[in-house]
Structure formats: C-alpha cells, structure tokens
Short mmCIF file of C-alpha atoms in Angstrom, two decimals:
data_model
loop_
_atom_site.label_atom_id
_atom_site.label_comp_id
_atom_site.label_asym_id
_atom_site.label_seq_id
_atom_site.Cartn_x
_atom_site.Cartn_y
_atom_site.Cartn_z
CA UNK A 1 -19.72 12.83 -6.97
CA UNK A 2 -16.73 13.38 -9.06
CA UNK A 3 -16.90 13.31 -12.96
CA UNK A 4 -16.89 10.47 -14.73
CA UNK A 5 -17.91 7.88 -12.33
CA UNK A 6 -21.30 8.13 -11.79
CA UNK A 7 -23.05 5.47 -11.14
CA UNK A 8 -19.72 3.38 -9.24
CA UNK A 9 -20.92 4.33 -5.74
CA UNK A 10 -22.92 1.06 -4.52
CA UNK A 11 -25.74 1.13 -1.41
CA UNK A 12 -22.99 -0.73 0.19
CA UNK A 13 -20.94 2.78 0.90
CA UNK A 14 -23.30 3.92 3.26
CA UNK A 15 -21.38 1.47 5.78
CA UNK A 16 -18.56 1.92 7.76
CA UNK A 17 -16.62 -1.18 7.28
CA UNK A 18 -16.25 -3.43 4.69
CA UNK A 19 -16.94 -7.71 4.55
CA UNK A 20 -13.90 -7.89 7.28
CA UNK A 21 -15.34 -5.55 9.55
CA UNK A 22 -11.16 -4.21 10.02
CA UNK A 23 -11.10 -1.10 8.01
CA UNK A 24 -12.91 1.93 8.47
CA UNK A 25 -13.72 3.44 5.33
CA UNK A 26 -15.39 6.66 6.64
CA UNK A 27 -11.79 7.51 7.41
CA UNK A 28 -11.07 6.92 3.66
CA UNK A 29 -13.34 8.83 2.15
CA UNK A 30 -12.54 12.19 4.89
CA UNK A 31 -9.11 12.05 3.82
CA UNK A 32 -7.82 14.85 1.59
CA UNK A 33 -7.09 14.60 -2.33
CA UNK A 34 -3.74 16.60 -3.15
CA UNK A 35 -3.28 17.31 -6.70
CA UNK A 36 0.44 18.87 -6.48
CA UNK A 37 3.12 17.25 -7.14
CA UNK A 38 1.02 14.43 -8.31
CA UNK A 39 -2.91 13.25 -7.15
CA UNK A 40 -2.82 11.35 -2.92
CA UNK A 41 -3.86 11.43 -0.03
CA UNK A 42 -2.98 10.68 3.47
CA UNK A 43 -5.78 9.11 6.22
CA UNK A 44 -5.08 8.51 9.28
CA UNK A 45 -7.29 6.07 12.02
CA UNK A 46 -8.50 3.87 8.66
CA UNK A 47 -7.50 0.79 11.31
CA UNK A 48 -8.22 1.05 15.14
CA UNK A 49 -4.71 0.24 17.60
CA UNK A 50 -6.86 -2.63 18.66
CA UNK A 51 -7.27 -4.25 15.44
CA UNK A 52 -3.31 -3.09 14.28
CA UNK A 53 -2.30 -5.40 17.47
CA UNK A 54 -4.59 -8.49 16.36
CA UNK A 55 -3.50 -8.39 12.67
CA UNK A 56 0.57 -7.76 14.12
CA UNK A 57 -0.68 -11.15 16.13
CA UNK A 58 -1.95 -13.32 12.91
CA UNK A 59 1.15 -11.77 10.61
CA UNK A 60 2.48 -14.21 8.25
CA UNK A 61 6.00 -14.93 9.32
CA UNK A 62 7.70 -14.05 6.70
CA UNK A 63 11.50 -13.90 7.72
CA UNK A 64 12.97 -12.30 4.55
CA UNK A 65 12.85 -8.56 3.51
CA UNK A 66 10.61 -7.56 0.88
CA UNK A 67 7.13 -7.66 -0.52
CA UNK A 68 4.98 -11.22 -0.88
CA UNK A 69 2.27 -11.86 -2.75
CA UNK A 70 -0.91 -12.49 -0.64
CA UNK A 71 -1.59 -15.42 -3.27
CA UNK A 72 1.35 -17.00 -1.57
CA UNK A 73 0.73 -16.62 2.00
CA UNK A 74 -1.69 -18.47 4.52
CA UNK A 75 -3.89 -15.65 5.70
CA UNK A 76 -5.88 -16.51 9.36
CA UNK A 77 -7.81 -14.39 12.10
CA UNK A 78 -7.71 -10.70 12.03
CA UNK A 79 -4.77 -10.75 9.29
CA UNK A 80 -7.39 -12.77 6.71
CA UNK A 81 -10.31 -10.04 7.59
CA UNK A 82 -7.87 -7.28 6.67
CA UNK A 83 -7.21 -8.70 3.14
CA UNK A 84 -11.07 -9.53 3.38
CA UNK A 85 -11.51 -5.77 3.42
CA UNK A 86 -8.68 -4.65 1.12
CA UNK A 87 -9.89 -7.22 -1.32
CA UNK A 88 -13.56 -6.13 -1.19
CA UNK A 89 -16.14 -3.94 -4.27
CA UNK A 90 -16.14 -1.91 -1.57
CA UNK A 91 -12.59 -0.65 -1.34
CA UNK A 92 -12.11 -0.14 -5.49
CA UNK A 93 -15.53 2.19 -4.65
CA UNK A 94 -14.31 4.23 -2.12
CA UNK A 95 -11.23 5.15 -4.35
CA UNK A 96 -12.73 5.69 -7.17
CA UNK A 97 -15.18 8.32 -5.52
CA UNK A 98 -11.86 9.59 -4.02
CA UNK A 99 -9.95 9.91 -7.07
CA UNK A 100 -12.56 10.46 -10.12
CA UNK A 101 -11.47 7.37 -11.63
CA UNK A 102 -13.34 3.69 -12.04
CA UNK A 103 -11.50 1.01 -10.51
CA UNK A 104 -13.99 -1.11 -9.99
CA UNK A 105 -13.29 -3.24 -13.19
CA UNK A 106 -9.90 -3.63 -12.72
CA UNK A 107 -7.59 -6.43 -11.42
CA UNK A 108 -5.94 -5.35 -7.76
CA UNK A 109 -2.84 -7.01 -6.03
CA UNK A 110 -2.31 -7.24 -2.79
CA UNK A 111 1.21 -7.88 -1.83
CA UNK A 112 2.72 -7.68 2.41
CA UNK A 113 5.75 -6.86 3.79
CA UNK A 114 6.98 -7.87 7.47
CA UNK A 115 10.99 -6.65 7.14
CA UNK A 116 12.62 -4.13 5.31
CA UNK A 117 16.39 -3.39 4.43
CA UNK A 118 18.71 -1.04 4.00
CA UNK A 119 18.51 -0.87 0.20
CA UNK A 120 14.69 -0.45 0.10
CA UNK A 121 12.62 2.51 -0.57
CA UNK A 122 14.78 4.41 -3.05
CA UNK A 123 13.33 7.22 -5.30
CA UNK A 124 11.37 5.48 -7.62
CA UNK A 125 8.18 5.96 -9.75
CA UNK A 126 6.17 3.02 -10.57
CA UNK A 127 5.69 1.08 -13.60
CA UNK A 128 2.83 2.12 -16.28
CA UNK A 129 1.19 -1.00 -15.72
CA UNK A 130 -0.39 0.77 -12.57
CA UNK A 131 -2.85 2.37 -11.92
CA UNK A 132 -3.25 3.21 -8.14
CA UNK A 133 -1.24 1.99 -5.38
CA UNK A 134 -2.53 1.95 -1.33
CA UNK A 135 -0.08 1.65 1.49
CA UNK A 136 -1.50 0.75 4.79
CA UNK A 137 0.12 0.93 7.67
CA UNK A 138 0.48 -1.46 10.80
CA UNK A 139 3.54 -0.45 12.96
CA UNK A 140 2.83 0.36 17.04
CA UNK A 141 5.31 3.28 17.21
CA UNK A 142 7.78 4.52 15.12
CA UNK A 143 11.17 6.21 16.43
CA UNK A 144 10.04 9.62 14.04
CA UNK A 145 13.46 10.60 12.75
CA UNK A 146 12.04 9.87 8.56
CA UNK A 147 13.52 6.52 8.37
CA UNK A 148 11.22 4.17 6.80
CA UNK A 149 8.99 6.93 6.08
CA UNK A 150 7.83 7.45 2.63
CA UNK A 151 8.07 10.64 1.10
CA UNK A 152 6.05 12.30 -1.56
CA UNK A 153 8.65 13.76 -3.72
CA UNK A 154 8.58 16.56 -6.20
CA UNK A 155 11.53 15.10 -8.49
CA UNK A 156 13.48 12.38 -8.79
CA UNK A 157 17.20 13.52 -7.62
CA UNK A 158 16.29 14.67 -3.98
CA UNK A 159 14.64 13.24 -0.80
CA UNK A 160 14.88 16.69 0.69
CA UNK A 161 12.50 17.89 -2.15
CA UNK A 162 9.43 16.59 -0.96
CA UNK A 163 5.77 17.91 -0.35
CA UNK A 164 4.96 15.77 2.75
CA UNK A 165 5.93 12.43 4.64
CA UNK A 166 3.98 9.56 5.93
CA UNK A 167 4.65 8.03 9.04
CA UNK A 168 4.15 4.42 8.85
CA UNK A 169 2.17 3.90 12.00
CA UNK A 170 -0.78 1.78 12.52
CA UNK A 171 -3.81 3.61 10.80
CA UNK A 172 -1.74 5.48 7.91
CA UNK A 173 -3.38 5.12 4.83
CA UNK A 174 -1.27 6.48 1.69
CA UNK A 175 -2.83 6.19 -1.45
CA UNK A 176 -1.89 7.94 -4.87
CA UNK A 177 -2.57 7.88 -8.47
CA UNK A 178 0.57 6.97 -10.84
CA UNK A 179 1.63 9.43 -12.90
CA UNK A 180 4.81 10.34 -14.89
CA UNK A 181 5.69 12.82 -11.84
CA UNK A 182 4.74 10.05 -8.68
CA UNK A 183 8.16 10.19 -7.43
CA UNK A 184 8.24 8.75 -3.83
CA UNK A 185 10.12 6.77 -1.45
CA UNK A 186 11.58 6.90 1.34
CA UNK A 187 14.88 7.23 3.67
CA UNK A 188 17.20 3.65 4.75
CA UNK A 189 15.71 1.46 7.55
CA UNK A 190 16.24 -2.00 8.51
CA UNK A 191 14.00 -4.00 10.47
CA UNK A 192 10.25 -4.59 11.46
CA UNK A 193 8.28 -2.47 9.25
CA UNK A 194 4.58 -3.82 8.91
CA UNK A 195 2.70 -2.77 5.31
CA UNK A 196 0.25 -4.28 3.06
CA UNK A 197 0.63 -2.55 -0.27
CA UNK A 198 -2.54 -2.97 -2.59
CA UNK A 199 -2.27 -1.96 -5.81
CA UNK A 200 -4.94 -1.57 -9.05
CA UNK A 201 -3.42 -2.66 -12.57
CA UNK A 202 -4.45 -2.17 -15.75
CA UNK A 203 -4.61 -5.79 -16.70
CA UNK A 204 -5.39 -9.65 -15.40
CA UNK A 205 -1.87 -10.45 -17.90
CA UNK A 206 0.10 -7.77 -15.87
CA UNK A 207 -1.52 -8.96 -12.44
CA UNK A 208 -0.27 -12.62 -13.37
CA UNK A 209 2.89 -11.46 -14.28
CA UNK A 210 4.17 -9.58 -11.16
CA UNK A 211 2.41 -12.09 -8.94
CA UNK A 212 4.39 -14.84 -10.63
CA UNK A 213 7.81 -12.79 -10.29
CA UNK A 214 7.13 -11.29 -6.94
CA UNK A 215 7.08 -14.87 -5.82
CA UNK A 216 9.77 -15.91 -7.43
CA UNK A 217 12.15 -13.21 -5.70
CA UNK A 218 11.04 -13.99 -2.60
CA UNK A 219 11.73 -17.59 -2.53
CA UNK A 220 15.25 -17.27 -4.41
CA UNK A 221 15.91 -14.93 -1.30
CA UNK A 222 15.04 -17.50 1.10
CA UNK A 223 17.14 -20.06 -0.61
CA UNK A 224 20.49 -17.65 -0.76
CA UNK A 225 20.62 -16.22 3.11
CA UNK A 226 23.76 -14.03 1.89
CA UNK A 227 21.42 -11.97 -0.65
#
C-alpha cells in the first residue's frame, strides 16, 4: 500500500466493479503510475465496447460544445450506471491506492462532454483548486492522426514536446495528479468526441462554484447559436 493512506482501502476493493456494475476497476488499479513530467497514468479496457455502445445509446443530447455539469443533466440506463460508478467510495479508493494520496474525503465533480470545437483543448494546466482529474473515454473509433487526442506535455509552449498521447477511444482511462508542471492538452478537432471528465477538488465552496459557472456557460451558449 502506498504511504500515507493506510487504512483508505475498503473490503469493497476486492470487487471488480463498482455500484453500476459499468467500470472495471481491476483495469484501474493495473494501470501504470508515471512520475515524469508530472504523476498519471493511462488504462486501457476500464469499460467493455459493449457497455461504451449502451452508454453512447443513453447519452444526454447535449447539442452544444463543451463540458456540462452532471448536476444539470437527466442521467438514464447505462449512462446513469456509469456516473453510478464514477460517483461511487469506491472510485476515490482505487485512486488514492493509485496515487498515495486520500481522496476519499473530498468533494468530486463530474462534468460530460458530447461535442468538441476547434478552439478546445489548448495547452493548459489546471486550476489549484484541483486536486485530481479522470478522463474517460467513450468514442467507437478514432481516425488516429492526434486530433482530439490529449497529450501529456513536458512544457507549456509546445505540443510536439510531449511524453505520451491518449487516444480517446472507448476504454481510455487518463488520470493525473495536478501539479505546477501538468501541462496537457491536446491538438484541434471538431465534432463527436464522447468524455466524462471527473475531477476531485479541494473544497464543497470550489465544487459549488464551478458547478454553478459551468452551467452557466453552457446555457448562454445555447441561447447565442453564433458563439
């Protein structure tokens, strides 16, 4: 177990799956920690093709680019047990044995994107008021040529300067620790791009706070079609 959290790790971790039976955690806790440029990993097969194609099925239809907050969506049928799983003890356990931190006590956010745009994804560190962030992935196939692919990046002035890149195909898992250095993004795309982003925060005020303005963006996007 690492340092520091002993005593996080629940009986509950000897399963597979979590409360929405969707995610397989086994495939979490195989994946490999880097430490260099900054602390992620990568996991591939965390959902089966079978399941990706039921949640694609019972998407919300969101019909504007960007990330929603799952506190203002209608979740149903394999869709709800995915957020069932992302949303479960068991999920802020698994990380936290990944990482060597306890995330157990703190406030997540779960936030879902159905379109992106050409002026998403540019190099960009997060905001101190994270903690951990988890991409998981949802597309069928994905044309390969680093589009829409995010990037772990060694600085901030070049996407050609990276350490690896994740393709965002059903079963990609991408998970990292923010840090001063957690450069990322990732290359223009428009179009379909299916991700639930689900991110730890150091506080219920900050959780509030970007819940409130994340939905606020979105629906001041949907009432100005030219944006």
């Amino acid at each position: 177990m690492a340092d520091g959290v002993e005593g996080v790790v629940s009986d509950e971790m000897v399963g597979k799956t979590g409360p929405g039976g969707i995610m397989d955690f086994d495939a979490l806790r195989r994946a490999d920690v880097k430490r260099e440029p900054y602390s992620y990993f990568i996991a591939s097969e965390a959902v089966a093709d079978t399941d990706s194609a039921a949640i694609r099925a019972d998407y919300p239809l969101i019909d504007k680019p960007g990330y929603l907050p799952l506190s203002k969506l209608e979740a149903s049928g394999a869709f709800a047990r995915l957020m069932d799983d992302l949303n479960s003890p068991l999920l802020a356990e698994v990380l936290s044995e990944n990482f060597g931190i306890d995330l157990t006590d703190k406030p997540r956010m779960i936030t879902v994107r159905r379109l992106s745009q050409l002026s998403d994804g540019p190099i960009h560190n997060d905001s101190k008021s994270k903690i951990l962030t988890m991409l998981t992935y949802l597309n069928p196939e994905w044309d390969g040529t680093g589009a829409g692919c995010i990037r772990v990046l060694n600085g901030k002035d070049d996407f050609e300067d990276f350490t690896e890149e994740v393709p965002p195909l059903q079963g990609y898992v991408f998970a990292f620790l923010r840090a001063d250095n957690s450069w990322h993004g990732h290359l223009p795309f428009e179009g379909e791009r299916f991700v639930v982003q689900t991110t730890f925060l150091t506080s219920q005020e900050e959780l509030d706070r970007k819940e409130n303005r994340g939905g606020l963006q979105y629906w001041l996007k949907k009432l100005n079609p030219f944006q």
